[in-house]
Coordinates of C-alpha atoms and ligand atoms in Angstrom, one line a residue:
X1 CA -53.1 239.0 84.3
X2 CA -53.1 241.0 87.5
X3 CA -56.5 241.5 89.1
X4 CA -59.9 240.8 87.7
X5 CA -63.5 241.5 88.9
X6 CA -66.4 239.1 89.6
X7 CA -69.8 239.9 88.0
X8 CA -70.8 241.2 91.3
X9 CA -68.0 243.7 91.2
X10 CA -65.6 242.2 93.7
X11 CA -61.8 242.2 93.1
X12 CA -60.1 238.9 92.5
X13 CA -56.4 238.1 92.7
X14 CA -55.2 234.6 91.7
X15 CA -58.8 233.4 91.8
X16 CA -59.3 234.6 95.4
X17 CA -61.6 237.5 96.5
X18 CA -59.4 240.1 98.1
X19 CA -62.2 240.9 100.5
X20 CA -62.0 237.3 101.7
X21 CA -58.2 237.7 102.2
X22 CA -59.0 240.7 104.4
X23 CA -61.5 238.9 106.5
X24 CA -59.9 235.4 106.6
X25 CA -56.2 236.0 106.9
X26 CA -56.7 238.2 110.0
X27 CA -53.9 240.4 108.7
X28 CA -53.6 244.2 109.4
X29 CA -53.8 246.6 106.5
X30 CA -51.9 247.6 104.5
X31 CA -50.6 244.3 103.3
X32 CA -49.2 242.9 100.1
X33 CA -50.9 240.1 98.3
X34 CA -49.3 238.1 95.4
X35 CA -50.5 235.6 92.8
X36 CA -47.7 233.0 92.7
X37 CA -49.4 231.0 89.9
X38 CA -49.4 234.1 87.6
X39 CA -45.8 234.8 88.4
X40 CA -44.9 231.2 87.5
X41 CA -46.8 231.5 84.2
X42 CA -45.0 234.7 83.4
X43 CA -41.6 233.0 84.0
X44 CA -42.5 229.9 81.9
X45 CA -43.7 232.1 79.0
X46 CA -40.5 234.0 79.0
X47 CA -38.4 230.8 79.1
X48 CA -40.4 229.3 76.2
X49 CA -39.7 232.4 74.1
X50 CA -36.1 231.4 73.8
X51 CA -36.9 228.3 71.8
X52 CA -33.8 226.3 71.1
X53 CA -31.3 229.1 72.0
X54 CA -29.3 228.1 75.1
X55 CA -30.4 230.5 77.8
X56 CA -30.7 231.4 81.5
X57 CA -33.4 233.5 82.9
X58 CA -31.7 235.0 86.0
X59 CA -34.6 236.6 88.0
X60 CA -33.5 240.0 89.4
X61 CA -34.1 239.2 93.1
X62 CA -34.2 242.9 94.1
X63 CA -37.7 243.2 92.6
X64 CA -39.3 240.9 95.1
X65 CA -37.2 238.9 97.6
X66 CA -40.0 236.9 99.3
X67 CA -39.1 233.2 99.9
X68 CA -42.3 231.9 98.4
X69 CA -41.6 233.8 95.1
X70 CA -38.0 232.7 95.0
X71 CA -38.8 229.1 95.7
X72 CA -41.5 229.0 93.0
X73 CA -39.0 230.5 90.5
X74 CA -36.2 228.1 91.6
X75 CA -38.6 225.2 91.0
X76 CA -39.4 226.6 87.5
X77 CA -35.6 226.3 86.8
X78 CA -34.8 230.0 87.0
X79 CA -31.5 231.4 88.1
X80 CA -31.0 234.7 90.0
X81 CA -29.3 238.0 89.5
X82 CA -28.3 239.3 93.0
X83 CA -26.7 242.5 94.1
X84 CA -25.7 241.8 97.7
X85 CA -24.4 239.0 99.9
X86 CA -27.8 238.7 101.5
X87 CA -29.6 238.5 98.2
X88 CA -27.2 235.8 97.3
X89 CA -27.9 233.9 100.5
X90 CA -31.6 234.2 100.3
X91 CA -31.6 233.0 96.6
X92 CA -29.4 230.0 97.4
X93 CA -31.4 229.1 100.5
X94 CA -34.6 229.3 98.4
X95 CA -33.1 226.6 96.1
X96 CA -31.5 228.6 93.3
X97 CA -28.4 226.6 92.2
X98 CA -25.1 228.6 92.5
X99 CA -24.2 227.8 88.9
X100 CA -27.4 229.8 87.9
X101 CA -26.5 232.9 89.9
X102 CA -24.8 236.1 88.6
X103 CA -23.8 238.8 91.0
X104 CA -24.0 242.4 89.8
X105 CA -23.3 245.6 91.7
X106 CA -21.1 248.6 91.4
X107 CA -19.6 248.5 94.9
X108 CA -19.3 244.9 96.1
X109 CA -17.4 244.3 99.3
X110 CA -14.6 241.8 99.5
X111 CA -16.6 239.6 101.9
X112 CA -19.5 239.5 99.4
X113 CA -17.1 238.6 96.6
X114 CA -15.8 235.8 98.8
X115 CA -19.3 234.5 99.5
X116 CA -19.9 234.3 95.8
X117 CA -16.6 232.6 94.9
X118 CA -17.1 230.2 97.8
X119 CA -20.7 229.2 97.0
X120 CA -21.2 225.5 96.2
X121 CA -18.6 223.4 94.5
X122 CA -17.3 226.0 92.1
X123 CA -18.8 229.3 93.2
X124 CA -21.6 231.1 91.4
X125 CA -21.8 231.3 87.6
X126 CA -20.0 234.7 87.7
X127 CA -19.3 237.9 89.6
X128 CA -20.0 240.6 87.1
X129 CA -17.2 243.1 87.5
X130 CA -18.0 246.8 87.1
X131 CA -14.7 248.6 87.0
X132 CA -11.0 248.3 86.3
X133 CA -10.4 248.7 90.0
X134 CA -12.5 245.8 90.9
X135 CA -10.5 243.3 88.8
X136 CA -7.3 243.1 91.0
X137 CA -9.5 243.1 94.1
X138 CA -11.6 240.1 92.9
X139 CA -8.3 238.4 91.9
X140 CA -6.9 238.9 95.4
X141 CA -10.0 237.4 97.0
X142 CA -10.0 234.3 94.7
X143 CA -6.2 233.8 95.3
X144 CA -6.7 234.0 99.1
X145 CA -9.4 231.4 98.8
X146 CA -7.4 229.1 96.5
X147 CA -10.2 229.2 94.0
X148 CA -10.6 230.1 90.3
X149 CA -12.9 233.0 90.4
X150 CA -15.4 233.1 87.5
X151 CA -16.0 236.6 86.4
X152 CA -17.8 238.6 83.7
X153 CA -17.3 242.2 82.6
X154 CA -20.2 244.5 82.9
X155 CA -20.0 246.9 80.0
X156 CA -21.6 250.3 80.0
X157 CA -22.7 250.4 76.3
X158 CA -23.0 254.2 76.3
X159 CA -26.6 254.4 75.2
X160 CA -28.1 257.8 74.5
X161 CA -30.0 258.7 77.7
X162 CA -32.9 260.2 75.8
X163 CA -33.4 257.1 73.7
X164 CA -34.2 255.0 76.8
X165 CA -37.6 256.6 77.4
X166 CA -37.6 255.7 81.1
X167 CA -37.1 257.7 84.3
X168 CA -33.6 259.0 84.8
X169 CA -33.3 257.4 88.2
X170 CA -33.5 254.0 86.6
X171 CA -31.4 254.5 83.4
X172 CA -28.0 252.8 83.9
X173 CA -26.3 252.3 80.6
X174 CA -25.4 255.9 79.6
X175 CA -22.1 257.8 79.9
X176 CA -23.0 259.6 83.2
X177 CA -24.1 256.5 85.0
X178 CA -21.9 255.0 87.7
X179 CA -22.4 251.5 86.4
X180 CA -20.2 249.2 84.3
X181 CA -16.9 249.5 82.4
X182 CA -16.9 252.2 79.7
X183 CA -16.4 251.0 76.1
X184 CA -13.0 252.9 76.0
X185 CA -11.7 250.7 78.9
X186 CA -12.8 247.3 77.6
X187 CA -9.5 246.3 76.0
X188 CA -7.6 247.2 79.3
X189 CA -10.2 245.3 81.3
X190 CA -9.8 242.2 79.2
X191 CA -6.0 242.4 79.5
X192 CA -6.3 242.9 83.3
X193 CA -8.5 239.8 83.7
X194 CA -6.1 237.7 81.6
X195 CA -3.2 238.8 83.7
X196 CA -4.6 237.2 86.8
X197 CA -4.4 233.4 87.0
X198 CA -6.9 233.3 89.8
X199 CA -9.7 234.7 87.4
X200 CA -11.5 233.1 84.5
X201 CA -13.5 235.3 82.1
X202 CA -16.8 233.5 81.5
X203 CA -19.1 236.3 80.3
X204 CA -19.9 239.8 79.3
X205 CA -23.0 241.7 80.5
X206 CA -25.0 244.9 80.5
X207 CA -28.0 246.3 82.1
X208 CA -29.1 249.6 80.5
X209 CA -32.1 250.5 82.5
X210 CA -35.5 249.5 83.8
X211 CA -39.1 249.8 82.7
X212 CA -38.1 250.0 79.0
X213 CA -41.2 250.2 76.8
X214 CA -39.4 250.0 73.5
X215 CA -36.9 247.4 72.3
X216 CA -34.7 249.5 70.1
X217 CA -32.2 250.9 72.6
X218 CA -31.9 247.5 74.2
X219 CA -31.3 245.7 70.9
X220 CA -28.7 248.3 69.8
X221 CA -26.9 248.0 73.1
X222 CA -27.0 244.2 72.8
X223 CA -25.4 244.4 69.4
X224 CA -22.5 246.3 71.0
X225 CA -22.2 243.6 73.6
X226 CA -22.2 240.8 71.0
X227 CA -19.5 242.6 69.0
X228 CA -17.3 242.6 72.1
X229 CA -18.1 238.9 72.7
X230 CA -17.1 238.1 69.1
X231 CA -13.8 240.0 69.5
X232 CA -13.1 238.1 72.7
X233 CA -13.7 234.8 70.9
X234 CA -11.7 235.8 67.8
X235 CA -8.8 236.6 70.1
X236 CA -8.7 232.9 71.2
X237 CA -10.6 233.1 74.5
X238 CA -12.2 229.6 75.0
X239 CA -13.7 230.2 78.5
X240 CA -16.3 232.7 77.4
X241 CA -19.6 231.0 78.1
X242 CA -22.3 233.6 78.1
X243 CA -23.6 237.0 77.1
X244 CA -26.0 238.7 79.5
X245 CA -28.1 241.5 78.2
X246 CA -29.7 242.4 81.5
X247 CA -33.2 243.1 82.6
X248 CA -35.4 246.1 82.1
X249 CA -38.4 244.7 80.3
X250 CA -41.3 247.2 80.9
X251 CA -44.8 246.4 82.0
X252 CA -48.1 248.2 81.5
X253 CA -48.9 250.3 84.6
X254 CA -52.2 251.3 82.9
X255 CA -50.8 253.8 80.5
X256 CA -49.8 251.2 77.9
X257 CA -46.7 249.2 77.1
X258 CA -46.5 248.1 73.4
X259 CA -43.8 245.4 74.0
X260 CA -43.6 242.1 75.9
X261 CA -40.5 240.4 77.2
X262 CA -40.7 238.0 74.2
X263 CA -40.3 241.0 71.9
X264 CA -36.9 241.8 73.5
X265 CA -35.9 238.2 73.1
X266 CA -36.9 238.2 69.4
X267 CA -35.0 241.5 68.8
X268 CA -31.7 240.3 70.4
X269 CA -31.9 236.8 68.8
X270 CA -31.3 238.5 65.4
X271 CA -28.2 240.3 66.7
X272 CA -26.9 237.1 68.2
X273 CA -27.3 235.2 64.9
X274 CA -25.7 238.1 63.0
X275 CA -22.5 237.6 65.0
X276 CA -22.6 233.8 64.8
X277 CA -22.8 233.5 68.6
X278 CA -26.0 231.6 69.0
X279 CA -24.1 228.8 70.8
X280 CA -23.1 231.1 73.7
X281 CA -25.5 230.9 76.6
X282 CA -27.7 234.0 76.6
X283 CA -28.6 235.3 80.1
X284 CA -31.4 237.8 80.8
X285 CA -32.1 239.4 84.2
X286 CA -35.7 240.4 84.4
X287 CA -37.2 241.5 87.7
X288 CA -40.3 243.7 87.2
X289 CA -41.7 241.8 84.2
X290 CA -42.1 238.6 86.1
X291 CA -43.7 239.9 89.3
X292 CA -45.0 243.5 89.1
X293 CA -48.5 242.9 87.7
X294 CA -49.1 240.0 90.1
X295 CA -48.9 241.8 93.4
X296 CA -51.2 244.4 95.0
X297 CA -51.3 246.4 98.2
X298 CA -54.6 246.1 100.0
X299 CA -55.2 249.3 102.1
X300 CA -58.0 250.5 104.3
X301 CA -59.7 253.8 103.6
X302 CA -59.3 255.9 106.7
X303 CA -61.6 258.8 105.7
X304 CA -62.3 261.3 102.9
X305 CA -61.2 264.8 103.5
X306 CA -62.5 267.9 101.7
X307 CA -60.7 271.3 102.0
X308 CA -61.4 274.1 99.6
X309 CA -61.6 272.6 96.2
X310 CA -59.5 269.6 97.1
X311 CA -61.1 266.2 97.6
X312 CA -58.7 263.7 99.2
X313 CA -59.0 260.1 100.1
X314 CA -56.9 259.2 103.1
X315 CA -55.7 255.6 103.1
X316 CA -53.6 253.6 105.5
X317 CA -50.8 252.8 103.0
X318 CA -48.2 255.4 102.5
X319 CA -45.0 256.1 100.7
X320 CA -43.1 254.0 103.2
X321 CA -45.1 251.0 101.9
X322 CA -44.7 251.9 98.2
X323 CA -42.2 254.6 97.4
X324 CA -42.4 254.4 93.6
X325 CA -44.8 257.3 93.1
X326 CA -42.8 259.6 95.4
X327 CA -39.4 258.6 94.0
X328 CA -40.1 258.2 90.3
X329 CA -43.4 260.0 89.8
X330 CA -44.8 256.6 89.0
X331 CA -48.5 256.0 88.7
X332 CA -50.2 252.9 90.1
X333 CA -53.9 252.4 89.5
X334 CA -55.9 252.3 92.7
X335 CA -59.3 250.6 92.7
X336 CA -62.0 249.7 95.2
X337 CA -62.1 246.2 96.5
X338 CA -65.9 246.2 95.9
X339 CA -67.6 248.1 93.2
X340 CA -71.4 248.4 92.8
X341 CA -72.8 248.8 89.3
X342 CA -74.7 251.9 90.1
X343 CA -71.9 253.7 91.9
X344 CA -71.3 257.2 90.6
X345 CA -67.6 257.9 90.6
X346 CA -65.7 261.1 91.4
X347 CA -62.1 262.0 91.4
X348 CA -60.2 261.7 94.7
X349 CA -56.5 262.6 95.3
X350 CA -55.4 259.4 97.1
X351 CA -52.8 260.1 99.8
X352 CA -51.2 258.2 102.7
X353 CA -50.5 259.1 106.3
X354 CA -46.8 259.9 106.0
X355 CA -45.8 263.5 106.8
X356 CA -44.5 264.4 103.4
X357 CA -46.4 266.0 100.5
X358 CA -44.9 263.4 98.2
X359 CA -46.9 260.8 100.0
X360 CA -49.4 261.1 97.2
X361 CA -50.6 258.4 94.9
X362 CA -52.3 260.8 92.4
X363 CA -55.9 261.3 91.3
X364 CA -58.1 258.3 91.0
X365 CA -61.8 257.8 90.2
X366 CA -63.6 256.3 93.2
X367 CA -67.3 255.8 94.1
X368 CA -68.7 259.0 95.6
X369 CA -69.3 257.1 98.8
X370 CA -65.8 255.9 99.4
X371 CA -65.1 252.2 99.7
X372 CA -63.8 250.6 102.9
X373 CA -60.8 249.1 101.1
X374 CA -58.8 249.8 98.0
X375 CA -56.1 247.9 96.1
X376 CA -53.0 249.6 94.7
X377 CA -52.2 247.6 91.5
X378 CA -49.0 246.4 89.9
X379 CA -47.1 246.5 93.2
X380 CA -45.4 243.1 93.0
X381 CA -42.0 244.6 92.0
X382 CA -40.0 247.2 93.9
X383 CA -42.9 247.5 96.4
X384 CA -42.1 245.6 99.6
X385 CA -38.4 245.5 98.8
X386 CA -38.2 249.3 98.9
X387 CA -40.5 249.7 101.9
X388 CA -39.3 251.4 105.1
X389 CA -40.5 252.1 108.6
X390 CA -40.3 255.9 108.2
X391 CA -42.7 257.7 110.6
X392 CA -42.6 254.7 112.9
X393 CA -44.8 252.6 110.6
X394 CA -45.0 248.9 110.3
X395 CA -43.4 247.0 107.5
X396 CA -46.4 245.4 105.8
X397 CA -47.3 241.7 105.9
X398 CA -47.3 239.7 102.7
X399 CA -49.8 237.1 101.7
X400 CA -49.2 234.6 98.9
X401 CA -52.0 233.0 96.8
X402 CA -51.7 229.7 94.9
X403 CA -54.5 227.5 93.5
X404 CA -57.1 230.1 94.6
X405 CA -56.1 230.1 98.3
X406 CA -53.6 231.6 100.7
X407 CA -50.6 229.2 101.0
X408 CA -47.9 231.4 102.6
X409 CA -47.8 234.4 104.9
X410 CA -44.9 236.6 105.8
X411 CA -45.7 238.8 108.9
X412 CA -43.8 242.0 108.2
X413 CA -42.5 244.0 111.2
X414 CA -45.1 245.6 113.5
X415 CA -45.0 249.2 114.6
X416 CA -44.6 248.0 118.2
X417 CA -41.5 246.0 117.3
X418 CA -40.2 249.3 115.7
X419 CA -40.7 251.0 119.1
X420 CA -38.7 248.3 120.9
X421 CA -35.9 248.4 118.4
X422 CA -35.5 252.1 118.7
X423 CA -35.0 251.8 122.4
X424 CA -32.4 249.0 122.4
X425 CA -29.3 251.1 122.6
Ligands
LLP501 N1 -30.1 243.6 86.4 C1 -29.5 244.7 87.0 C2 -28.0 244.7 87.1 C3 -30.3 245.7 87.6 O1 -29.7 246.7 88.2 C4 -31.7 245.6 87.5 C5 -32.5 246.6 88.1 C6 -32.3 244.5 86.9 C7 -31.4 243.5 86.4 C8 -33.8 244.3 86.8 O2 -34.4 245.2 86.1 P1 -36.0 245.1 85.8 O3 -36.1 243.9 84.9 O4 -36.7 244.8 87.1 O5 -36.4 246.3 85.2 N2 -36.8 250.6 91.9 C9 -37.0 250.9 90.5 C10 -36.3 250.0 89.6 C11 -34.8 249.9 89.8 C12 -34.1 248.9 89.0 C13 -32.7 248.7 89.4 N3 -32.1 247.7 88.7 C14 -38.5 251.0 90.2 O6 -39.3 250.8 91.1 O7 -38.9 251.2 89.1

């Protein structure tokens, strides 16, 4: 759903006027605002698309780690995909059950592996191992703890990089990527897991990339994964409990996205049925698709600037608050909080205060007389979680809307706290 406008031209998020959030919440700009009800609907729609197929939607916590988001998803019955000990801790403390958590990551430390094996009564659902070298290391940790360590093998399905149609920084399932166990090593990896009594193989998984706007590469790779799962079963392994096809479902950042998360589910269901494995639990790890469209950054316009033929709009949000445009040449729509019907619009290049030329959000149509505030759209995923305090800037506050009002607030870290911390040593 994202944002909408009232007849008077004011921007709404989750039924609340964003201009009211600015005036009521006494929060400094820039800040993030999220619509928790829309995120919840997104999650429930995806869950419903599985029908009768046994499944687990393990939300990729890295997209948005805020407690109110995690608690809402935990209440909706979602699991979590985590990539660090601290993501594991925040997910569990927000109420995600350990048996619904998978732990991915190419360079897990021993203490993180121990945290995962030691969680709850039996540890998390599985640590997803990403290399031959990680297998004996995980076994040694489990042995030391006197626990059976439940593991999955993350397979790198060797997809053609070009076919992924996403930015190279976020393609992960091709031959040159550091992620996963190559198809050539799967047999050795299975034998290695089997040779360790302290480990139990419960799954196979993949994650081929993010912001996928076409299902074909995903479905083809899932088919390779199901083939491996079938071989494992045929060889008499009874502990295999799930196949995890990863996340990556793309969203529409304003330039179109022909597919929905449910389309990915429909595509893979066929492969699952072809291999006769519809009884195995099917895990997916969506991050962006559940949260991106339902978060914005509200930013104050500092001033317009004209120089030569360039017309800039200087705003108080920068690449430290949202790094996606600088890092992936991503485009986020930027719109005024209030729009008058008879405003004539002109093109501004919207830029932030950070001392880098890449602190540039691109060209956006804005009223000729610039608005006081703008919203950067689709910032609910990989926005705050990738923010930094570069240039001595604050980490933005986060405001959470439910039922048409603000129900939670996370304060961020102010610029003056940054000054104190730099002087601690
Ligand atoms: N599972 C694993 C193992 C992952 O590495 C990722 C994302 C996901 C699931 C979730 O992917 P999603 O459903 O959100 O596409 N910072 C980048 C995206 C990086 C994604 C990294 N891995 C961006 O802002 O576009």
